[in-house]
Short mmCIF file of C-alpha atoms in Angstrom, two decimals:
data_model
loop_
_atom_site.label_atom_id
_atom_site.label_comp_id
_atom_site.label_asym_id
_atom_site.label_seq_id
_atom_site.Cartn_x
_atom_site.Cartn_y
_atom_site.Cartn_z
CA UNK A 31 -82.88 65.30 111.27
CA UNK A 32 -85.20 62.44 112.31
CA UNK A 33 -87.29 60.74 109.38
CA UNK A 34 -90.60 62.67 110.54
CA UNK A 35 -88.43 66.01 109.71
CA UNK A 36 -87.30 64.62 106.82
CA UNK A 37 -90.77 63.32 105.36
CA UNK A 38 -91.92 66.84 106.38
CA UNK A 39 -89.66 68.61 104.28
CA UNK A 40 -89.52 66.78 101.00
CA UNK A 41 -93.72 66.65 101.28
CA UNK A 42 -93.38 70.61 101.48
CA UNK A 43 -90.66 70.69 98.38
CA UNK A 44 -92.99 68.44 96.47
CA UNK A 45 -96.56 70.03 97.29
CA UNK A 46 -94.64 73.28 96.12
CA UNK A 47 -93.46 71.68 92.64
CA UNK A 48 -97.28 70.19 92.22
CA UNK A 49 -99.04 73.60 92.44
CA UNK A 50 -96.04 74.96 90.50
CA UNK A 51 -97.43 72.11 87.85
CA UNK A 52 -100.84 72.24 88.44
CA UNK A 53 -100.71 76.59 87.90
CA UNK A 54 -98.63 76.10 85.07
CA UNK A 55 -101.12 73.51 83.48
CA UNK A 56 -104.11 75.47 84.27
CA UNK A 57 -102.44 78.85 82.21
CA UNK A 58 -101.16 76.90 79.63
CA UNK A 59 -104.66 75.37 79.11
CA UNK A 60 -106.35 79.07 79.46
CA UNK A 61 -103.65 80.60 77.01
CA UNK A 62 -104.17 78.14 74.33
CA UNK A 63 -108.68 78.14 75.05
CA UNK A 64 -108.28 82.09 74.69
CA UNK A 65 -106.23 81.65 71.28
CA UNK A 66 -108.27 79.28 70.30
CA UNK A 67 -111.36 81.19 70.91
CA UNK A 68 -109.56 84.26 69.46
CA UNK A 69 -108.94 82.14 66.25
CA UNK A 70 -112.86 80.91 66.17
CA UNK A 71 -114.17 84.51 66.67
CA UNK A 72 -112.04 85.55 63.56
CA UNK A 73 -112.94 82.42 61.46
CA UNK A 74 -116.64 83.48 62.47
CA UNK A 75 -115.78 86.75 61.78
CA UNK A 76 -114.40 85.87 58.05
CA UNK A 77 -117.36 83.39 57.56
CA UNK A 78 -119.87 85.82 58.39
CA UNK A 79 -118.43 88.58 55.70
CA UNK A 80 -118.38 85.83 53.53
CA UNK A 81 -121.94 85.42 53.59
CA UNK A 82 -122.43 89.18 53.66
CA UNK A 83 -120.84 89.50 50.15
CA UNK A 84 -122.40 86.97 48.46
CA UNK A 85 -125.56 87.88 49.61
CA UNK A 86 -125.03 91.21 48.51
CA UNK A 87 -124.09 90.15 45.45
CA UNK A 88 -127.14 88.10 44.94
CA UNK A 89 -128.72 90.80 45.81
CA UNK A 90 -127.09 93.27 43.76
CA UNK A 91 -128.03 90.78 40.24
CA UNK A 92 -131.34 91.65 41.42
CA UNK A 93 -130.84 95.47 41.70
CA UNK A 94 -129.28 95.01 37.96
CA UNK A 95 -132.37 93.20 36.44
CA UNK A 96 -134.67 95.70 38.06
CA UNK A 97 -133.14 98.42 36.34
CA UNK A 98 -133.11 96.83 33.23
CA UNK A 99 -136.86 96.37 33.61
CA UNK A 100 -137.92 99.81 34.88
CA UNK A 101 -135.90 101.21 31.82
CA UNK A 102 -137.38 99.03 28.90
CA UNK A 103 -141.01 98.11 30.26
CA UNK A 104 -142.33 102.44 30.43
CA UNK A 105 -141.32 101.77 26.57
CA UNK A 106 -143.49 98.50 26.03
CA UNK A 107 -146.42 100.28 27.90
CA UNK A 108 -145.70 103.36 25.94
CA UNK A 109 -146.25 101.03 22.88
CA UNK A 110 -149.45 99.67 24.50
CA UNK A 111 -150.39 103.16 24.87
CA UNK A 112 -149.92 104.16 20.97
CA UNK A 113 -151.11 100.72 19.87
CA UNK A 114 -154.96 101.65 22.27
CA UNK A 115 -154.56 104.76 20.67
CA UNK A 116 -154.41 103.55 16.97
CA UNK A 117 -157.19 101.09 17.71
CA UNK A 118 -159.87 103.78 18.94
CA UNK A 119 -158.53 105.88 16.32
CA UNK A 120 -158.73 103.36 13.34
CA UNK A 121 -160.45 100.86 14.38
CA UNK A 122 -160.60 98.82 10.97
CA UNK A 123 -156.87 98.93 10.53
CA UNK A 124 -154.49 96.62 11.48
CA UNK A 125 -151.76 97.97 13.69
CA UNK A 126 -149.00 96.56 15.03
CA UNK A 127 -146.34 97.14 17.95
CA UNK A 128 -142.94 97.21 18.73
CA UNK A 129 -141.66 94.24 20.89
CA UNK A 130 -138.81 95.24 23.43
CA UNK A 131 -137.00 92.21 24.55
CA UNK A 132 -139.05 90.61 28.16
CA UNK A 133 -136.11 88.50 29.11
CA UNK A 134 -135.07 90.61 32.29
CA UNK A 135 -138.75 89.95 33.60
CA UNK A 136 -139.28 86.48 32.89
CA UNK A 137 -135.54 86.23 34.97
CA UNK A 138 -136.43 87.95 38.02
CA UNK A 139 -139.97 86.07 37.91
CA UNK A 140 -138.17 83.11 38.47
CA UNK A 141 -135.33 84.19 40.50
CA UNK A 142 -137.29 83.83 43.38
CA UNK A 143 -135.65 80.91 45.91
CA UNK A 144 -134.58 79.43 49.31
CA UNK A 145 -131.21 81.08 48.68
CA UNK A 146 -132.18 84.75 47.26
CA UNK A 147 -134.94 85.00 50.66
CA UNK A 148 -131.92 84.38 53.38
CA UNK A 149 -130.24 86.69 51.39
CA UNK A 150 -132.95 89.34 51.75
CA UNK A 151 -133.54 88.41 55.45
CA UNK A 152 -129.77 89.01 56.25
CA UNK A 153 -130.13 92.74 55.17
CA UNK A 154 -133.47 93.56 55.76
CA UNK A 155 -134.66 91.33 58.41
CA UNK A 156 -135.35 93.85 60.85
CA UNK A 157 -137.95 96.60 58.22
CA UNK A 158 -141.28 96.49 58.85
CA UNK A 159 -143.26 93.65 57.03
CA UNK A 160 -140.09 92.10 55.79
CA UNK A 161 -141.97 89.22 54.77
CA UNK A 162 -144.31 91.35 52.81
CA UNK A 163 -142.21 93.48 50.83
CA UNK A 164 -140.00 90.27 49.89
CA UNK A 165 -143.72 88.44 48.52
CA UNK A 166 -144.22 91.95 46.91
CA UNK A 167 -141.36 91.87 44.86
CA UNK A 168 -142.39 89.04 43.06
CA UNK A 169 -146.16 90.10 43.00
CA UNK A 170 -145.22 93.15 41.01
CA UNK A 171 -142.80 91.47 38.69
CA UNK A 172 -145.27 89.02 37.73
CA UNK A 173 -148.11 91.56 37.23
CA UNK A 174 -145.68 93.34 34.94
CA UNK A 175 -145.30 89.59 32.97
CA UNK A 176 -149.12 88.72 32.81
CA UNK A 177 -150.21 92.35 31.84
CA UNK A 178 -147.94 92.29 29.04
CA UNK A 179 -148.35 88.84 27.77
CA UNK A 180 -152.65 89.68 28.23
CA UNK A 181 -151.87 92.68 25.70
CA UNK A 182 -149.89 90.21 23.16
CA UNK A 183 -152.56 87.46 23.38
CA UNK A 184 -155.92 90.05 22.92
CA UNK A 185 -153.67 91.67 20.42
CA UNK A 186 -153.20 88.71 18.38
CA UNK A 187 -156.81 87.28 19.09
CA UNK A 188 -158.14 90.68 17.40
CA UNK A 189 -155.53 90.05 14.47
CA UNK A 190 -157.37 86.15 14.11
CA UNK A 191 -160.84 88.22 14.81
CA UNK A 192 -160.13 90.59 12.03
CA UNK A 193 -159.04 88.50 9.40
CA UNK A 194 -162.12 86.25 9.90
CA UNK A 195 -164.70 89.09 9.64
CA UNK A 196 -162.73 90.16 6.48
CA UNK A 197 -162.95 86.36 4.98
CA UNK A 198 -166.79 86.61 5.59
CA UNK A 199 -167.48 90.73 4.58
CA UNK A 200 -164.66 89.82 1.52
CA UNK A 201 -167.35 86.79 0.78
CA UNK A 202 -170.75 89.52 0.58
CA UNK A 203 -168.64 92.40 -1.27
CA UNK A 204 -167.68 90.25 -3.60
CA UNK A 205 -171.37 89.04 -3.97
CA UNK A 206 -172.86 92.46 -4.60
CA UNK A 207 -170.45 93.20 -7.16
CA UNK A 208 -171.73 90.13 -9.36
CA UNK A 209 -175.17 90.94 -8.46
CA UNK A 210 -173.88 94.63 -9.96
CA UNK A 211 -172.13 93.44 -12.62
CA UNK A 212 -174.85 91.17 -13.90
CA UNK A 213 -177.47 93.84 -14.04
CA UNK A 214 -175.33 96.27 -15.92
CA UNK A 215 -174.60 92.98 -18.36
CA UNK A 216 -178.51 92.72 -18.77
CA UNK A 217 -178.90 96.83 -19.59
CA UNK A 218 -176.16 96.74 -21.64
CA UNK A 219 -177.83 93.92 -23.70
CA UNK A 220 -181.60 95.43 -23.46
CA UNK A 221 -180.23 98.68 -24.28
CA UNK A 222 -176.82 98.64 -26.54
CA UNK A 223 -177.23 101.96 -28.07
CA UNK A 224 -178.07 104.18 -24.79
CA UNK A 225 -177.24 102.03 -21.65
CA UNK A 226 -174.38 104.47 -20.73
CA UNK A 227 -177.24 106.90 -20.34
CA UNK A 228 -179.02 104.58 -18.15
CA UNK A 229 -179.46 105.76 -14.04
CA UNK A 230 -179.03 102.00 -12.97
CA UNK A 231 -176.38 101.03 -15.37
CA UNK A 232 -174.97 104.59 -14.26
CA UNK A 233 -175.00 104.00 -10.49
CA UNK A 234 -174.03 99.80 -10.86
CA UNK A 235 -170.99 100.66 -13.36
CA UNK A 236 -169.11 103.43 -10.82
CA UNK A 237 -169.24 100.89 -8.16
CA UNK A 238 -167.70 98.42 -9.77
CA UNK A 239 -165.29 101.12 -10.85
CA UNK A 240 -164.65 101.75 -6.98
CA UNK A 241 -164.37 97.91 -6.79
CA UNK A 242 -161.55 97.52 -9.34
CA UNK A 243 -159.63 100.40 -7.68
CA UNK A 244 -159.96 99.12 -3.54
CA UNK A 245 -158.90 95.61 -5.10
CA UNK A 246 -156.00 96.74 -6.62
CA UNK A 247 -153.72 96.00 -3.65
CA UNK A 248 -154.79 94.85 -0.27
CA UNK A 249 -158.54 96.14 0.61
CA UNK A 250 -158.74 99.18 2.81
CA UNK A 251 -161.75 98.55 5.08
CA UNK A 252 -161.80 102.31 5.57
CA UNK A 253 -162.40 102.78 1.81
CA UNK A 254 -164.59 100.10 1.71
CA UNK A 255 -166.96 101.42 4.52
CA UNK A 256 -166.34 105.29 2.92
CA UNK A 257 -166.53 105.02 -0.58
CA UNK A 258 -168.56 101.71 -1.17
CA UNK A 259 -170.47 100.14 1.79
CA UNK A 260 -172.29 103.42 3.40
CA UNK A 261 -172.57 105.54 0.09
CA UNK A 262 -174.86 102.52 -1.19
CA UNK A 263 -176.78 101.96 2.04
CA UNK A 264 -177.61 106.08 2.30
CA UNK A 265 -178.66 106.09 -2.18
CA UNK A 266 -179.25 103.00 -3.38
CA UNK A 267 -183.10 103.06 -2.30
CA UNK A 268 -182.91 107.55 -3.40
CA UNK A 269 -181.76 106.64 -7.13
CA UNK A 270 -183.75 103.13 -8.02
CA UNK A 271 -186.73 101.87 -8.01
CA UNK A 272 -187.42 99.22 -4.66
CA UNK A 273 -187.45 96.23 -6.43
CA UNK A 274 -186.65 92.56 -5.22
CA UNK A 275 -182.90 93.15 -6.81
CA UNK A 276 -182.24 96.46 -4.90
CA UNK A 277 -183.46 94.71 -1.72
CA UNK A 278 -181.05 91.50 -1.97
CA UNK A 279 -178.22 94.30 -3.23
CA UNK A 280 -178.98 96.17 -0.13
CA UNK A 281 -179.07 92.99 2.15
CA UNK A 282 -175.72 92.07 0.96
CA UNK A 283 -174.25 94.96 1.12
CA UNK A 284 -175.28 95.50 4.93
CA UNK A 285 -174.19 92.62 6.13
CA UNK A 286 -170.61 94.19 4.90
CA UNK A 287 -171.33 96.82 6.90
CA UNK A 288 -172.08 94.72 10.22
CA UNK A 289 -169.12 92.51 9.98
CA UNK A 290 -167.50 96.17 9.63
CA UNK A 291 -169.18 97.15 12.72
CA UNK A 292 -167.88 94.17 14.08
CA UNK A 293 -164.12 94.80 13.74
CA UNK A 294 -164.95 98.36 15.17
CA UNK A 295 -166.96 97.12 18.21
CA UNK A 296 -163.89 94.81 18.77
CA UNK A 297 -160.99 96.81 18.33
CA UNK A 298 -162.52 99.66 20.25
CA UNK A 299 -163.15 96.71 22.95
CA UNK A 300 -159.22 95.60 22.61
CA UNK A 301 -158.36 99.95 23.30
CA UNK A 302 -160.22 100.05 26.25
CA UNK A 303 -158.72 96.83 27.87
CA UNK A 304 -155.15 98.02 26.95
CA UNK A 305 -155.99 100.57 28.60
CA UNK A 306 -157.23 99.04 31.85
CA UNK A 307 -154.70 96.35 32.65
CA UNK A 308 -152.44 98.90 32.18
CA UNK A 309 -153.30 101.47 35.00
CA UNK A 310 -151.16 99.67 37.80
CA UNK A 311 -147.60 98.90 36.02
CA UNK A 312 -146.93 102.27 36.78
CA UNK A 313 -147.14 101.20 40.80
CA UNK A 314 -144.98 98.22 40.15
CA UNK A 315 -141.92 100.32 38.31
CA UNK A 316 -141.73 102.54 41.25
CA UNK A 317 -141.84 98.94 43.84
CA UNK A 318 -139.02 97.53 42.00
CA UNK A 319 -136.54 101.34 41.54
CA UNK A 320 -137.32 101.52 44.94
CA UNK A 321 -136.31 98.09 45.66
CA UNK A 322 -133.24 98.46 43.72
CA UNK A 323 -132.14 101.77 45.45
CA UNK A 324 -132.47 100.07 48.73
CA UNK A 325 -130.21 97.16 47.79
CA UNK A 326 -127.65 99.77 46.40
CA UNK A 327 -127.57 101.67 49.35
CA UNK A 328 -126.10 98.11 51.58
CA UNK A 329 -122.97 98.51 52.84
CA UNK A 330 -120.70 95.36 53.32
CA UNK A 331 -117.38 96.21 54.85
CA UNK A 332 -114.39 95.46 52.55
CA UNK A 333 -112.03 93.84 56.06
CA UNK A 334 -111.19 90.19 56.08
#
């Protein structure tokens, strides 16, 4: 063999060997880029079920504060209701109302965040007016806080309202009576011997009898408008003489009756807005079961 042949034959042996190399190389490199890629796709895989749970679970503390709320708040408005109802009923009475605990609203109203809206967008990304019905959520929730917080603060503004007009109708009632007990002081000195006979010492004494028997406890405005304020606006002119005295007593004794008519006017006022700002919670209970069904009804797979 001359040393062409030979060159020849080892170049052969060796081109062999390198595509041998350069084969083996290229499958080793594809083997370990498909395991590789097999071992991202199933990191991606965990990672992405990952996210799924704790969104749902985010999502599922919502669910649990929206029941809470549609199951106490129909029993605050159902207060609401009674409380309107004991206003245009009695208006010159003070009424009060049970307070269920608001904590479950004022948490949801301020739930709202970066984190809790990716977590909506992963489920619900694709409804119609996503965007809308996440807003919405929030809408309702605080409608549901301001109505009931408007209720509490024209509640307790009629409370401050009420116990001012009483201050200043106290201040007149009290006024008459002197003015009543003074005259029957003067018949019962002009007349000592017959004065319980007397139709103005008569009609003066029984309503400071009615007096002494309203201020026993705490005044009833209802008693004081029944048996005092309106019985001596309709007879005090029908049984005495008009006379400067009966005048002022009848001045006085009306402007009882309009800071009476006041309360009324207001409380009837305070039924009617109740009323009113209530009409719509009833739409915002039925956005937030139904928002709470729909979260239920997610299904994250349990693999890893």
């Amino acid at each position: 063999m001359n040393i062409i042949d030979y060159i020849i034959c080892h170049a052969e042996a060796t081109l062999t060997n390198l595509i041998i190399v350069i084969i083996g190389a290229f499958l080793g490199f594809w083997g370990a880029n498909r395991i590789t890629k097999r071992g991202e796709k199933r990191i991606e895989k965990k990672d992405r079920l990952q996210k799924d749970k704790l969104d749902n679970e985010r999502l599922k503390y919502v669910s649990s504060i929206a029941d809470s709320i549609c199951k106490t708040a129909p029993k605050q408005i159902e207060e609401y209701i009674n409380l309107s109802e004991k206003y245009s009923k009695h208006p010159l009475t003070f009424h009060q109302f049970r307070k269920y605990a608001s904590l479950n609203i004022d948490r949801l109203k301020n739930f709202d965040s970066e984190q809790l809206f990716t977590s909506y967008l992963n489920f619900f990304v694709d409804e119609e007016n996503c965007l809308e019905n996440y807003k919405n959520i929030f809408t309702h929730v605080d409608f549901l806080f301001l109505t009931f917080k408007y209720i509490e603060e024209k509640n307790g503004n009629h409370m401050e309202f009420i116990l001012a007009e009483r201050k200043d109708a106290a201040k007149y009632y009290e006024k008459v009576i002197f003015l009543f007990a003074d005259k029957c002081t003067q018949i019962e000195k002009k007349l000592p011997d017959s004065y319980n006979t007397n139709p103005e010492y008569v009609f003066f004494n029984g309503y400071i009898k009615i007096y002494k028997d309203l201020s026993a406890g705490f005044l009833d405005f209802n008693k004081l408008k029944n048996q005092f304020v309106e019985p001596i606006n309709s007879t005090l002119f029908d049984q005495l003489k008009t006379t400067d005295f009966t005048q002022k007593c009848f001045q006085f004794n009306k402007r009882i009756q309009n800071h009476l008519l006041n309360i009324e006017k207001n409380a009837k006022q305070l039924a009617r807005d109740i009323n009113e700002s209530l009409i719509k919670t009833d739409e915002s209970l039925k956005y937030l079961t139904k928002l709470s069904i729909k979260i239920k009804n997610i299904n994250v797979p349990n693999g890893s």
